Coordinates of C-alpha atoms in Angstrom, one line a residue:
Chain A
X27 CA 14.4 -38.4 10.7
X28 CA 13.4 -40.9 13.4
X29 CA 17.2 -40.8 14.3
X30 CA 16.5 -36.2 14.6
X31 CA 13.6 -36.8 17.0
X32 CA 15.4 -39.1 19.5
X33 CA 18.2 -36.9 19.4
X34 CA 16.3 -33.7 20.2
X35 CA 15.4 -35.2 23.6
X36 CA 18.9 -36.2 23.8
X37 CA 21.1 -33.4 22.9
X38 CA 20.4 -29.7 24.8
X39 CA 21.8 -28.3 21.7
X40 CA 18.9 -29.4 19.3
X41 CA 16.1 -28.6 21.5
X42 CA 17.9 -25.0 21.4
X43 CA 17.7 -25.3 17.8
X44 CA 14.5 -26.3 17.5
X45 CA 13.0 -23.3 19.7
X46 CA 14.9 -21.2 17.7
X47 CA 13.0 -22.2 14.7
X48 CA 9.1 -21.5 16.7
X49 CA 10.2 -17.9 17.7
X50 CA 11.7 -16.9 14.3
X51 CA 8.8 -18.4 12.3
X52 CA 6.4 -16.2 14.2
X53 CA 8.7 -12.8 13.2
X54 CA 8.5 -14.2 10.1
X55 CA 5.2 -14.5 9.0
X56 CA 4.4 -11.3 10.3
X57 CA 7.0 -9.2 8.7
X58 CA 7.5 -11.6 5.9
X59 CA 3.9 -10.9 4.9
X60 CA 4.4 -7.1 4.3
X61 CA 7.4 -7.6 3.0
X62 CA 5.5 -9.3 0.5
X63 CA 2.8 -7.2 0.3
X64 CA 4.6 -3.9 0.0
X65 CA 6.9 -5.0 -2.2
X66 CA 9.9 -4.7 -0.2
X67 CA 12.0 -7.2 -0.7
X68 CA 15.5 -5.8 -1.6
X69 CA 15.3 -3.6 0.9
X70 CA 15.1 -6.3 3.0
X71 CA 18.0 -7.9 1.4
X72 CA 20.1 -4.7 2.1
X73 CA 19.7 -4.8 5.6
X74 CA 20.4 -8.5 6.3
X75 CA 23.6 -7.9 4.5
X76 CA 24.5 -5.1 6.8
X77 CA 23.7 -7.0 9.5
X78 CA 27.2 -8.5 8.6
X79 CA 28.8 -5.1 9.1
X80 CA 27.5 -5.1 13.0
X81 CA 28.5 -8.4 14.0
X82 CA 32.3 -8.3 12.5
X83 CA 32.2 -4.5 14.5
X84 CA 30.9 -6.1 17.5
X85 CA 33.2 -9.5 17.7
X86 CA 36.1 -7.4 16.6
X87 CA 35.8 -5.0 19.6
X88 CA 34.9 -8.2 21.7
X89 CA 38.1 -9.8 21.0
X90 CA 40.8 -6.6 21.0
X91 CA 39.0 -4.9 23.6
X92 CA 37.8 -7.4 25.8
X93 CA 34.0 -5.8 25.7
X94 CA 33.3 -9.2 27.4
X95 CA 29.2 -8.4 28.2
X96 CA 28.4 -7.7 24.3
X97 CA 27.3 -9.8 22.2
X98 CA 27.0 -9.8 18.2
X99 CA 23.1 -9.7 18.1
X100 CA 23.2 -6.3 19.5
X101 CA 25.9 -5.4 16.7
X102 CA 23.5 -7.1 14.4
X103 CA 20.2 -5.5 15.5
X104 CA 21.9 -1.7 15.7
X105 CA 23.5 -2.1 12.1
X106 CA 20.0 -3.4 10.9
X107 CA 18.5 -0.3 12.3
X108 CA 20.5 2.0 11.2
X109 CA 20.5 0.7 7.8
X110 CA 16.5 0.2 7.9
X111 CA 16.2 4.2 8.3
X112 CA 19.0 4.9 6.2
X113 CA 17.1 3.0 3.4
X114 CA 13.5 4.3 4.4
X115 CA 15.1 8.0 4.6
X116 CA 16.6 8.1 1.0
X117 CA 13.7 6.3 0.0
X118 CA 11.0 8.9 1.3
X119 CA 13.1 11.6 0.4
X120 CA 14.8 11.4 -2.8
X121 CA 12.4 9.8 -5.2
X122 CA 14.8 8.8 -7.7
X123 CA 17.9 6.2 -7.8
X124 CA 17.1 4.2 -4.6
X125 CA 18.0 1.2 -6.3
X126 CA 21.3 2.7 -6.4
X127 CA 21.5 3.7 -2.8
X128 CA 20.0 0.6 -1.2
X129 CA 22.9 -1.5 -3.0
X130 CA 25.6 0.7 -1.8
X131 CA 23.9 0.2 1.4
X132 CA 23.9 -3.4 0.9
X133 CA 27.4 -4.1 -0.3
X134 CA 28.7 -1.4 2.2
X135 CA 27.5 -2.8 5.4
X136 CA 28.8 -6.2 4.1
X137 CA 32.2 -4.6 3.3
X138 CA 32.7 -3.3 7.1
X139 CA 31.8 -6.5 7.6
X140 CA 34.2 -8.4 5.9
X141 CA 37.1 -5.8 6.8
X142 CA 36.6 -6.0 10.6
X143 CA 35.7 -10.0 11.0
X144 CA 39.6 -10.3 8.5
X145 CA 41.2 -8.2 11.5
X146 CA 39.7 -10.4 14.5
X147 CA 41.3 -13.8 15.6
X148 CA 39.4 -17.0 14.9
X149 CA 37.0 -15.0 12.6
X150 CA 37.5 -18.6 9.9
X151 CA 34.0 -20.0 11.4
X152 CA 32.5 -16.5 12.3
X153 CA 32.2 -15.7 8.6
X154 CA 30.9 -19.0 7.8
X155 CA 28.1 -19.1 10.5
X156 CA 27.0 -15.8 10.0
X157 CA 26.8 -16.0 5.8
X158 CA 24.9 -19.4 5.8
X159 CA 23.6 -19.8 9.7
X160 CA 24.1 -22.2 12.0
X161 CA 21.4 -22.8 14.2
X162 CA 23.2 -25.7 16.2
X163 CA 25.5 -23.1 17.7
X164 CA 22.1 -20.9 19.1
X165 CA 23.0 -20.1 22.8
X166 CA 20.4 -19.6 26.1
X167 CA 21.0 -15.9 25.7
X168 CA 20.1 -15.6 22.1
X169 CA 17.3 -17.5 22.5
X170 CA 16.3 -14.4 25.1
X171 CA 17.0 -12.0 23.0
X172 CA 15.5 -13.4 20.3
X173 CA 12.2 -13.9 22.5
X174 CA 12.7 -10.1 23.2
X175 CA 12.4 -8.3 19.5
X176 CA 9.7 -11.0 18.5
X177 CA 7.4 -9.1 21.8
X178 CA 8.6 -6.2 20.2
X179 CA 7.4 -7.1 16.9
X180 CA 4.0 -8.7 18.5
X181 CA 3.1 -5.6 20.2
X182 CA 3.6 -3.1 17.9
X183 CA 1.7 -5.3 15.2
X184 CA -1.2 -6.0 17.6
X185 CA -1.4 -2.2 18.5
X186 CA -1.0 -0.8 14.7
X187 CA -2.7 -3.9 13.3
X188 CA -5.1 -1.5 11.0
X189 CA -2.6 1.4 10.1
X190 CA 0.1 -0.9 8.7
X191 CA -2.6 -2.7 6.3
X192 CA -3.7 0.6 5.0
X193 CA 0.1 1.8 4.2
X194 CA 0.9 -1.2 2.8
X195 CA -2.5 -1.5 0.5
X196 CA -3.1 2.3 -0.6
X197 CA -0.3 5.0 0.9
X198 CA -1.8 7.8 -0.8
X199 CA -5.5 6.7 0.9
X200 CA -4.1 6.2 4.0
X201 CA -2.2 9.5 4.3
X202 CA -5.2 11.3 3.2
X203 CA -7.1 9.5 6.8
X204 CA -4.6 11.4 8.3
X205 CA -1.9 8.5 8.9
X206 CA 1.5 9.8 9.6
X207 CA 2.4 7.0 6.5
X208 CA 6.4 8.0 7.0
X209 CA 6.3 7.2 10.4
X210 CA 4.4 3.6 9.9
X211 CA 7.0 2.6 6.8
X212 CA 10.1 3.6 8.8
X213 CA 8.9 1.4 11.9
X214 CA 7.6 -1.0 9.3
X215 CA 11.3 -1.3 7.8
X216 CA 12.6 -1.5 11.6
X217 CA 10.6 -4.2 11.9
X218 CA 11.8 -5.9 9.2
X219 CA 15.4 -5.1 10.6
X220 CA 14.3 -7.1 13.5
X221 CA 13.1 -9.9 12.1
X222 CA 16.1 -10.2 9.8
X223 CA 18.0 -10.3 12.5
X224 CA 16.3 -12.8 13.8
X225 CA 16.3 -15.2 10.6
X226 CA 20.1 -14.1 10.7
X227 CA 20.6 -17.2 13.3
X228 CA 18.4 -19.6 11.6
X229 CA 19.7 -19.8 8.2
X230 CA 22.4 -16.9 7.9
X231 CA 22.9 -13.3 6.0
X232 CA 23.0 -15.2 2.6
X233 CA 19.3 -16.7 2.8
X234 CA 17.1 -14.4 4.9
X235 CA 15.0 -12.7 2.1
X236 CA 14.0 -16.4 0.9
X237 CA 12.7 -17.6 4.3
X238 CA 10.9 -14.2 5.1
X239 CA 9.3 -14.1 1.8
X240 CA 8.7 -17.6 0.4
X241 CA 6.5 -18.7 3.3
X242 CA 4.3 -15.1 2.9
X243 CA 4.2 -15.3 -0.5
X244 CA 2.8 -18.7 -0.4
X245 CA 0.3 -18.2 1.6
X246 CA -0.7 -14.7 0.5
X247 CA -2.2 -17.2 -2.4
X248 CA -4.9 -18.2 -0.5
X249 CA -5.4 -16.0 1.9
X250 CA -8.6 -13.6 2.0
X251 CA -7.1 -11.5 5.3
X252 CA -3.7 -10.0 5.7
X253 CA -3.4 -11.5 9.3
X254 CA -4.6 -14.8 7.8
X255 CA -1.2 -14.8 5.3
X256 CA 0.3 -13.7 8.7
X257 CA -0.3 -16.7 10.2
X258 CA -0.2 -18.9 7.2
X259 CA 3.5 -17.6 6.8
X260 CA 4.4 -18.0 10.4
X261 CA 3.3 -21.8 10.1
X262 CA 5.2 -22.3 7.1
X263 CA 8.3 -20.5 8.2
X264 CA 8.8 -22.6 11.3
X265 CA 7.7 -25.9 9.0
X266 CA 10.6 -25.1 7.0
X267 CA 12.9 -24.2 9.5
X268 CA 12.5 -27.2 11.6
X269 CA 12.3 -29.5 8.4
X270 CA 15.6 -28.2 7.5
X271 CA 16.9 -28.9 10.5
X272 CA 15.1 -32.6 10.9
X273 CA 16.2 -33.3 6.9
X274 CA 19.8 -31.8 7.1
X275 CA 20.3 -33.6 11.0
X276 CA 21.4 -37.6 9.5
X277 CA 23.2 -36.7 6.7
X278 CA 25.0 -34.1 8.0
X279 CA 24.1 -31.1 6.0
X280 CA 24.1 -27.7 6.1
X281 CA 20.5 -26.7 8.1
X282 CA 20.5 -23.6 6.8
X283 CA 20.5 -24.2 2.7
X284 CA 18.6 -27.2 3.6
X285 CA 15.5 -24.7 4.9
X286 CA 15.6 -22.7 1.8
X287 CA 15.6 -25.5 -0.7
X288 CA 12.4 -27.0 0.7
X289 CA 11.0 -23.4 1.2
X290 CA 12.1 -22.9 -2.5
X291 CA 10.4 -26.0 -3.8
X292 CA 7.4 -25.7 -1.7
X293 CA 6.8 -22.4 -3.4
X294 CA 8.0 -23.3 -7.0
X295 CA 5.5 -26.4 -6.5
X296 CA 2.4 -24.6 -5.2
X297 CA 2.9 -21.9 -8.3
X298 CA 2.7 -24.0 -10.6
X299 CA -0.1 -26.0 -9.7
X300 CA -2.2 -22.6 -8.7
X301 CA -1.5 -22.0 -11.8
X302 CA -2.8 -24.7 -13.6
X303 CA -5.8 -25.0 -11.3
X304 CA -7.0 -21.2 -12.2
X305 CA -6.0 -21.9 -15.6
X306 CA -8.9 -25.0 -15.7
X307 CA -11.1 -22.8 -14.2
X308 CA -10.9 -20.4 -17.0
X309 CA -12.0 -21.1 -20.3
X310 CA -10.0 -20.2 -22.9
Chain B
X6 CA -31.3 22.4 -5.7
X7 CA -31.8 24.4 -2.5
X8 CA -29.3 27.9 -2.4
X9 CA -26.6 26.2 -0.1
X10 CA -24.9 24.9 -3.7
X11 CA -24.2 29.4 -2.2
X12 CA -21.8 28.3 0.2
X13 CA -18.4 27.6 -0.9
X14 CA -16.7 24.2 -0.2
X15 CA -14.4 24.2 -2.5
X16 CA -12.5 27.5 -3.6
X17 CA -9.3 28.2 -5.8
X18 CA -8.3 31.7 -6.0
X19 CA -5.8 32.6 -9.3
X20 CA -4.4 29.0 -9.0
X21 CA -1.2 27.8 -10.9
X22 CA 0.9 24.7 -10.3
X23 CA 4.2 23.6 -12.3
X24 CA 5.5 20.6 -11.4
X25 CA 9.3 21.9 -12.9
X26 CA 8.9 23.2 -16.4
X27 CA 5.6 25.0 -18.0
X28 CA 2.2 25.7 -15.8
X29 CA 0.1 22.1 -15.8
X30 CA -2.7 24.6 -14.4
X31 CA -2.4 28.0 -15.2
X32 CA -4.6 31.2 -13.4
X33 CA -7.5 28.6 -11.9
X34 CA -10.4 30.4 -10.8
X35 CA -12.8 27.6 -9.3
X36 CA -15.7 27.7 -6.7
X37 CA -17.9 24.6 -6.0
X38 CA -20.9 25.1 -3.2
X39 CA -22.5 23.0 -0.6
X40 CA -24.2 19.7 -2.0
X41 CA -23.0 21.0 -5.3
X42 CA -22.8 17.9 -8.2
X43 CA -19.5 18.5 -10.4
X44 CA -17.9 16.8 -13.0
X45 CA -14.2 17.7 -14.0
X46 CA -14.2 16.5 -17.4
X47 CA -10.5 17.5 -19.9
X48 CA -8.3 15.5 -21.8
X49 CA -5.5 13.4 -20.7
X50 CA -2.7 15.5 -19.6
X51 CA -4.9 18.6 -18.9
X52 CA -4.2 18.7 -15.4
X53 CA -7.7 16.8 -14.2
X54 CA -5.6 14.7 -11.4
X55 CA -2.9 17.7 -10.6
X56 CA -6.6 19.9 -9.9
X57 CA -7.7 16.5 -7.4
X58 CA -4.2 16.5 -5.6
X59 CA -3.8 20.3 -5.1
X60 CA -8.1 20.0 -3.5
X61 CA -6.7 16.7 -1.5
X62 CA -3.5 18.8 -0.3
X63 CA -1.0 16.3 -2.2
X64 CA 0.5 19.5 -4.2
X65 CA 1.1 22.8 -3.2
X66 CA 0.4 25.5 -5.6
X67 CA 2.9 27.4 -7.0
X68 CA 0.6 30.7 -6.8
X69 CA -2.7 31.3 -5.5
X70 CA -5.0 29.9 -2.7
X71 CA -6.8 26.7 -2.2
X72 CA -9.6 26.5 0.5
X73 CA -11.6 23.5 1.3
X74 CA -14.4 23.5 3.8
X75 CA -13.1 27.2 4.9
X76 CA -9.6 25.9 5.8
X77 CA -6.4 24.5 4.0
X78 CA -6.5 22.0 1.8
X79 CA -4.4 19.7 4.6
X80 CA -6.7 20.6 7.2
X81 CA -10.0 19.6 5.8
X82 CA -9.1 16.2 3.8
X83 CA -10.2 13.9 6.5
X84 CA -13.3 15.3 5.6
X85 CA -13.0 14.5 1.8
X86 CA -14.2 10.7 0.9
X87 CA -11.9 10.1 -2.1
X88 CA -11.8 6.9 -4.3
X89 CA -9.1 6.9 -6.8
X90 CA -9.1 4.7 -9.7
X91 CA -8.7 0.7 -8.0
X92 CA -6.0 0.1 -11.0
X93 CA -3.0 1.9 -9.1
X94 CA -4.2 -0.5 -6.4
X95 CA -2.4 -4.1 -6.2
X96 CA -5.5 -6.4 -7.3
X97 CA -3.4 -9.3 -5.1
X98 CA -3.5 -7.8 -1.7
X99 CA -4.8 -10.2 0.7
X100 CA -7.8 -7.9 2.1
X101 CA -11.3 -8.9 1.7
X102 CA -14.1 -6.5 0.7
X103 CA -14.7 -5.2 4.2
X104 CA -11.5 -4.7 5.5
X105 CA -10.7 -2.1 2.7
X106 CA -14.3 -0.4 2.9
X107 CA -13.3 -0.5 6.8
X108 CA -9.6 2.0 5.9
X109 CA -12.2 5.1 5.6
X110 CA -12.2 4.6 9.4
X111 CA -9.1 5.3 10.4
X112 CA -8.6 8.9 11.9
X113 CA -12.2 8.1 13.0
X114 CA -10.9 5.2 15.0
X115 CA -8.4 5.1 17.7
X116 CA -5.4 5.0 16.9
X117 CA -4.0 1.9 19.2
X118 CA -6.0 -1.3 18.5
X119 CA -8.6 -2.7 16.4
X120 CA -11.6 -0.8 14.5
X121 CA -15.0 -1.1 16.9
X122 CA -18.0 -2.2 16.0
X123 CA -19.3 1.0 15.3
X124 CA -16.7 1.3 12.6
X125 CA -17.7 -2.0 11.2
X126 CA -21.5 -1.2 11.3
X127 CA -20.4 2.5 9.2
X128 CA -18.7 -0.3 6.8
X129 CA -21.6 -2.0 6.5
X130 CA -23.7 0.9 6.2
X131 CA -21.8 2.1 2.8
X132 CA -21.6 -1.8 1.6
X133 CA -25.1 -1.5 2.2
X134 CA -26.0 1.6 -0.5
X135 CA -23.3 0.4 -3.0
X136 CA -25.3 -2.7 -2.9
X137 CA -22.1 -4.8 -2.1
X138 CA -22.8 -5.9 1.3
X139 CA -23.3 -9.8 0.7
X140 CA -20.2 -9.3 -0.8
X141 CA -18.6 -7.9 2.7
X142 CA -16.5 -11.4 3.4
X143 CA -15.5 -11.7 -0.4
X144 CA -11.2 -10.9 -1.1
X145 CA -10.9 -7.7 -2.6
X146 CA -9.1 -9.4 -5.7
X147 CA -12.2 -12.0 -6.5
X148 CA -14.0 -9.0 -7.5
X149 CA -14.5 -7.6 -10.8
X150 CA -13.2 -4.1 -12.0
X151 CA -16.6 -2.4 -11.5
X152 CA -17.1 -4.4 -8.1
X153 CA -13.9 -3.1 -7.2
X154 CA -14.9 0.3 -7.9
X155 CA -17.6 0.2 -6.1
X156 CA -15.8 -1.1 -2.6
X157 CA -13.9 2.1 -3.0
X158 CA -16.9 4.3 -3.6
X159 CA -18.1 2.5 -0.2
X160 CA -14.7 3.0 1.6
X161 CA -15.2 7.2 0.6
X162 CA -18.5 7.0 2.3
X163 CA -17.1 5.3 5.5
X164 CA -15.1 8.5 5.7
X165 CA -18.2 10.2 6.7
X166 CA -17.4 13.2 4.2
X167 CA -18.6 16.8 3.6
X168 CA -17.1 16.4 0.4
X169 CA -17.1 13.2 -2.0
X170 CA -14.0 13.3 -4.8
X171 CA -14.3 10.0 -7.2
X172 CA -11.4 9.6 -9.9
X173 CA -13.1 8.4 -12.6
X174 CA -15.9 6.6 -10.7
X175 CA -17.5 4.9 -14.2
X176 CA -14.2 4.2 -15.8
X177 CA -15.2 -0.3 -16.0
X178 CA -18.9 0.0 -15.8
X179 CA -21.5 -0.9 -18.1
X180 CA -23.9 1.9 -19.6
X181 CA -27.0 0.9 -17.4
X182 CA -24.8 0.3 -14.6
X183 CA -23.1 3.9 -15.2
X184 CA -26.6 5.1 -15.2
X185 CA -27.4 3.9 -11.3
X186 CA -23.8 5.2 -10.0
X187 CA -25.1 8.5 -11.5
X188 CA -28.6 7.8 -10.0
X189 CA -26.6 7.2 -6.6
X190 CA -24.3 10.0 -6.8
X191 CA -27.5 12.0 -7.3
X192 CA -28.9 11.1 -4.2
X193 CA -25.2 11.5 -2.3
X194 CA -25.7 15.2 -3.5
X195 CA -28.4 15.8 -1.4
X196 CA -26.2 15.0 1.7
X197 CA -22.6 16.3 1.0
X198 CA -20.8 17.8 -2.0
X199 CA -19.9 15.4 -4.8
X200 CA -17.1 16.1 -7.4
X201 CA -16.4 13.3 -9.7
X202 CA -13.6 13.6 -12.5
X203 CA -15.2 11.2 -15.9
X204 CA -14.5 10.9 -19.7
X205 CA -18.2 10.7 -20.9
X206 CA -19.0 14.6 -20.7
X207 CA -22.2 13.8 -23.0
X208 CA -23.7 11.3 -20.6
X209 CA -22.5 12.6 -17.2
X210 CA -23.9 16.2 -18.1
X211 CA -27.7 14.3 -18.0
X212 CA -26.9 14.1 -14.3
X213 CA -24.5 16.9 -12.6
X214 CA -25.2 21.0 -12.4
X215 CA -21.9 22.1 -13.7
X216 CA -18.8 20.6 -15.7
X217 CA -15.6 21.7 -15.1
X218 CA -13.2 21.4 -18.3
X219 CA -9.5 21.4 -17.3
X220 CA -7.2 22.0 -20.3
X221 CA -4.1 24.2 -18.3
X222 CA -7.1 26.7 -17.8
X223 CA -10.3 25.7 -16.3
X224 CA -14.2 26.9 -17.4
X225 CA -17.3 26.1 -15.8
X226 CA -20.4 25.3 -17.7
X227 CA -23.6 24.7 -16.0
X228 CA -25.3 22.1 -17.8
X229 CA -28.5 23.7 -18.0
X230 CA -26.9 26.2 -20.5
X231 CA -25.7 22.8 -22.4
X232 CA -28.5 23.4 -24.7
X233 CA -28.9 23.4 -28.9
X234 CA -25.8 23.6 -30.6
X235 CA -23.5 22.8 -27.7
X236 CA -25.6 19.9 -26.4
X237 CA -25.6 18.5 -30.0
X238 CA -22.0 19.0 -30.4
X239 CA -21.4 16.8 -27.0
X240 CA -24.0 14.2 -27.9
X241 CA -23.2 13.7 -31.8
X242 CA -21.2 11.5 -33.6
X243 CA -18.9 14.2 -34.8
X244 CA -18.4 15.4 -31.1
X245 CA -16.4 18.4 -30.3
X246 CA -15.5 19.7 -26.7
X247 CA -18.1 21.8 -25.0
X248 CA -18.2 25.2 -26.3
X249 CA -16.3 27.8 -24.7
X250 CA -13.3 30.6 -25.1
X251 CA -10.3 28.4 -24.0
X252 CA -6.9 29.9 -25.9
X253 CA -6.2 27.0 -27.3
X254 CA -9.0 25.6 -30.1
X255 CA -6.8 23.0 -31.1
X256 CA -7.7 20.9 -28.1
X257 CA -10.6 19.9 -29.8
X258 CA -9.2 17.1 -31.7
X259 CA -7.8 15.7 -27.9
X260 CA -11.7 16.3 -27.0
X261 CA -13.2 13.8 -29.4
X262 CA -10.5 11.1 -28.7
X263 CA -12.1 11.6 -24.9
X264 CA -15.9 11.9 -25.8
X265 CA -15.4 8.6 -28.7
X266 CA -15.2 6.4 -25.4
X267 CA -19.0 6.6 -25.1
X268 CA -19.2 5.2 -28.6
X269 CA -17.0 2.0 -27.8

């Protein structure tokens, strides 16, 4: 560990990685926490799989047709959009089988994927970086862009602050106020596309739904306000992200999988002693 | 009772609604007046909720007209206070007590930035008659079912309503407890119009003018004609539905399963 600090004010690199980990964990206790609360997990898991779909479209162009000024996050952030309202459509629409659509979304997006990244040169460590993360390899200009959709996220959470809670806690209520609710959940899931996006970097396509829900969920246990678990989750997102890093850094592991592993146990851990403490507290 | 229960807040005109497959609600004729006190009483399955959605707009009749406050149904719900029953509610939601009494603000509010403190004194204000106001910092999910309730009740009121619409407003509350919700639904009557669907048709016809039985049809019964044989039949042991010509007599048996809750 003391070996991870020194080299942090060493190594440009690590202090790259380690801003990487502040702005995502503020994304992700934000979105995380109505992930969480509205129950939208797998659709959150869809769309970081597509994400793979618009980074293999994106590089593959880059490298047959010289489209030098791209980059992958914008393939990444447009296929996580796309596949955000694709989802939140079918969802508002058709009330029955979206289960079944928001796989075929899922394992769709990660086929283009797969199809383009095979027909692009050098696509070996692509794959691999983009499916597990690699936060050592986080450039100057991700870092900006990366900066950019977390305002984005900020602002529209600061300005809508009172119309998400009320989707997310009772739709039907909130509609009834005169809320335009399919307006709030579609920005809500392109939100989440953002901050998938986002996570994408820190600990791949694979991961994201652990490290944008465990750190929520965890502290949706003791929060009493929706913005508290907000913050709780951002705190906890970036503790794990940079513990990851500081843990995985001597050994030589993979950051990524270290993150979720101590995320995972965190949560595991404070389950099961919530759970025993409310248990004492009940008799019988 | 003043004559404004005259003017008509609530009116369905030859009403039927199918969601796909036979009427739920079948040729509804239904007017409730000003500062009227209504209870929609029926068994399960009788259409009771499809009546509430097609009032709050949430269904559009198949036949027939709905008007609320002289306009659509649409139109006029941001002037409905509605609490539906806190169970479809996730009881983990990180909200605290006033935070969920403040959602009957919104369309009130601004729409860009926080509630102001106007919106929080309303809050207060229906905390305050719901008696739940040192409560106001509590979560939402430390509270008991009744509690909960309650906050909802309070969060209808925030709305500023013409109209009040409670789902089942005394479905986890205690008889003498039931009996001061009444007391304060009573006193809400005086102010706006109060329609409340409930289960205990013996005990809730002590307090409103009118029930409203939903079985596919609907028929009115001002309580004050709830008197010797009928009144016995709602109050007694051996409980039968409230007399009155619907088609179908064979609902009665459903009627006693609804009316044996008061006995549990």
């Amino acid at each position: 560990m003391t070996e991870f600090f020194s080299a942090v004010l060493e190594h440009s690199f690590l202090r790259l990685a380690v801003l990487m980990t502040l702005l995502a964990g503020v994304a992700c206790g934000i979105v995380g926490t109505y992930v969480v609360t509205r129950r939208i997990t797998y659709i959150a898991g869809a769309v970081a799989h597509c994400v793979l779909g618009g980074m293999g479209v994106e590089r593959y162009f880059q490298a047959i047709y010289g489209w030098e000024h791209t980059h992958p996050i914008i393939g990444a952030t447009v296929a996580a959009l796309i596949a955000a309202i694709i989802i939140g459509l079918v969802t508002l629409k058709a009330k029955q089988r979206e289960d079944t659509v928001i796989s075929a979304v899922w394992a769709i997006g990660m086929a283009v994927g797969v199809l383009f990244i095979a027909k692009t040169p050098g696509y070996q460590t692509d794959l691999q970086s983009y499916l597990f993360g690699n936060i050592l390899l986080v450039s100057p200009a991700e870092i900006t862009m990366v900066a950019l959709l977390d305002a984005i996220v900020l602002t529209l959470v600061l300005l809508f602050y009172k119309q998400f809670q009320a989707v997310c806690f009772d739709e039907e209520f909130a509609r009834l106020r005169g809320i335009h609710v399919e307006m709030y959940y579609l920005l809500l899931l392109a939100m989440t596309a953002l901050a998938v996006v986002l996570l994408v970097y820190v600990v791949g396509i694979v991961m994201v739904i652990a490290l944008l829900t465990l750190p929520a969920a965890i502290a949706a246990m003791f929060a009493r306000k929706l913005w508290h678990t907000m913050t709780g989750a951002a705190i906890l997102a970036t503790l794990f992200s940079l513990g990851g890093l500081a843990i995985s850094y001597e050994p030589d592991l993979p950051a990524g999988a270290t993150t979720i592993v101590l995320a995972g146990v965190t949560y595991i851990t404070v389950a099961i002693l919530t759970s025993l403490s409310t248990r004492r507290h009940q008799p019988g | 009772m003043t004559d404004t229960h005259s003017v008509p807040n609530i009116e369905l005109r030859d009403v039927s609604f199918a969601f796909s497959g036979p009427n739920v609600l079948d040729a509804v004729d239904l007017t409730i007046g000003q500062r009227d006190l209504v209870c929609i009483i029926g068994p399960n399955g009788g259409g009771k909720t499809t009546l509430l959605r097609l009032i709050l707009g949430l269904l559009i009749p198949n036949t027939g007209s709905i008007k609320v406050l002289g306009s659509t149904p649409k139109k006029s719900r941001h002037r409905i206070g509605y609490m539906p029953q806190h169970t479809r509610l996730d009881p983990q939601f990180p909200v605290t007590v006033r935070d969920v009494v403040l959602m009957g603000r919104l369309g009130l509010a601004p729409s860009a930035g926080p509630f102001r403190s106007i919106d929080h004194d309303a809050a207060d204000a229906a905390l305050k008659r719901l008696e739940l106001l040192d409560r106001r910092d509590d979560s939402f999910a430390a509270l008991s079912g009744g509690q909960r309730q309650r906050v909802l009740i309070a969060r209808a009121l925030a709305c500023e309503p013409k109209i009040l619409l409670l789902d089942e407003p005394t479905a986890n509350l205690d008889l003498p407890i039931q009996r001061d919700l009444y007391d304060l639904l009573r006193e809400f009557a005086r102010e706006f119009t109060v329609v409340l669907v409930s289960h205990d048709v013996g005990f809730v016809s002590d307090f409103v003018r009118s029930v409203v039985c939903v079985n596919r049809t609907v028929r009115v019964h001002e309580t004050n004609q709830l008197t010797g044989d009928v009144m016995s039949d709602v109050y007694g042991r051996d409980v039968r539905m409230v007399h009155h010509d619907h088609d179908h007599h064979h609902d009665q048996d459903q009627g006693r399963d609804q009316i044996g809750h008061r006995h549990d």
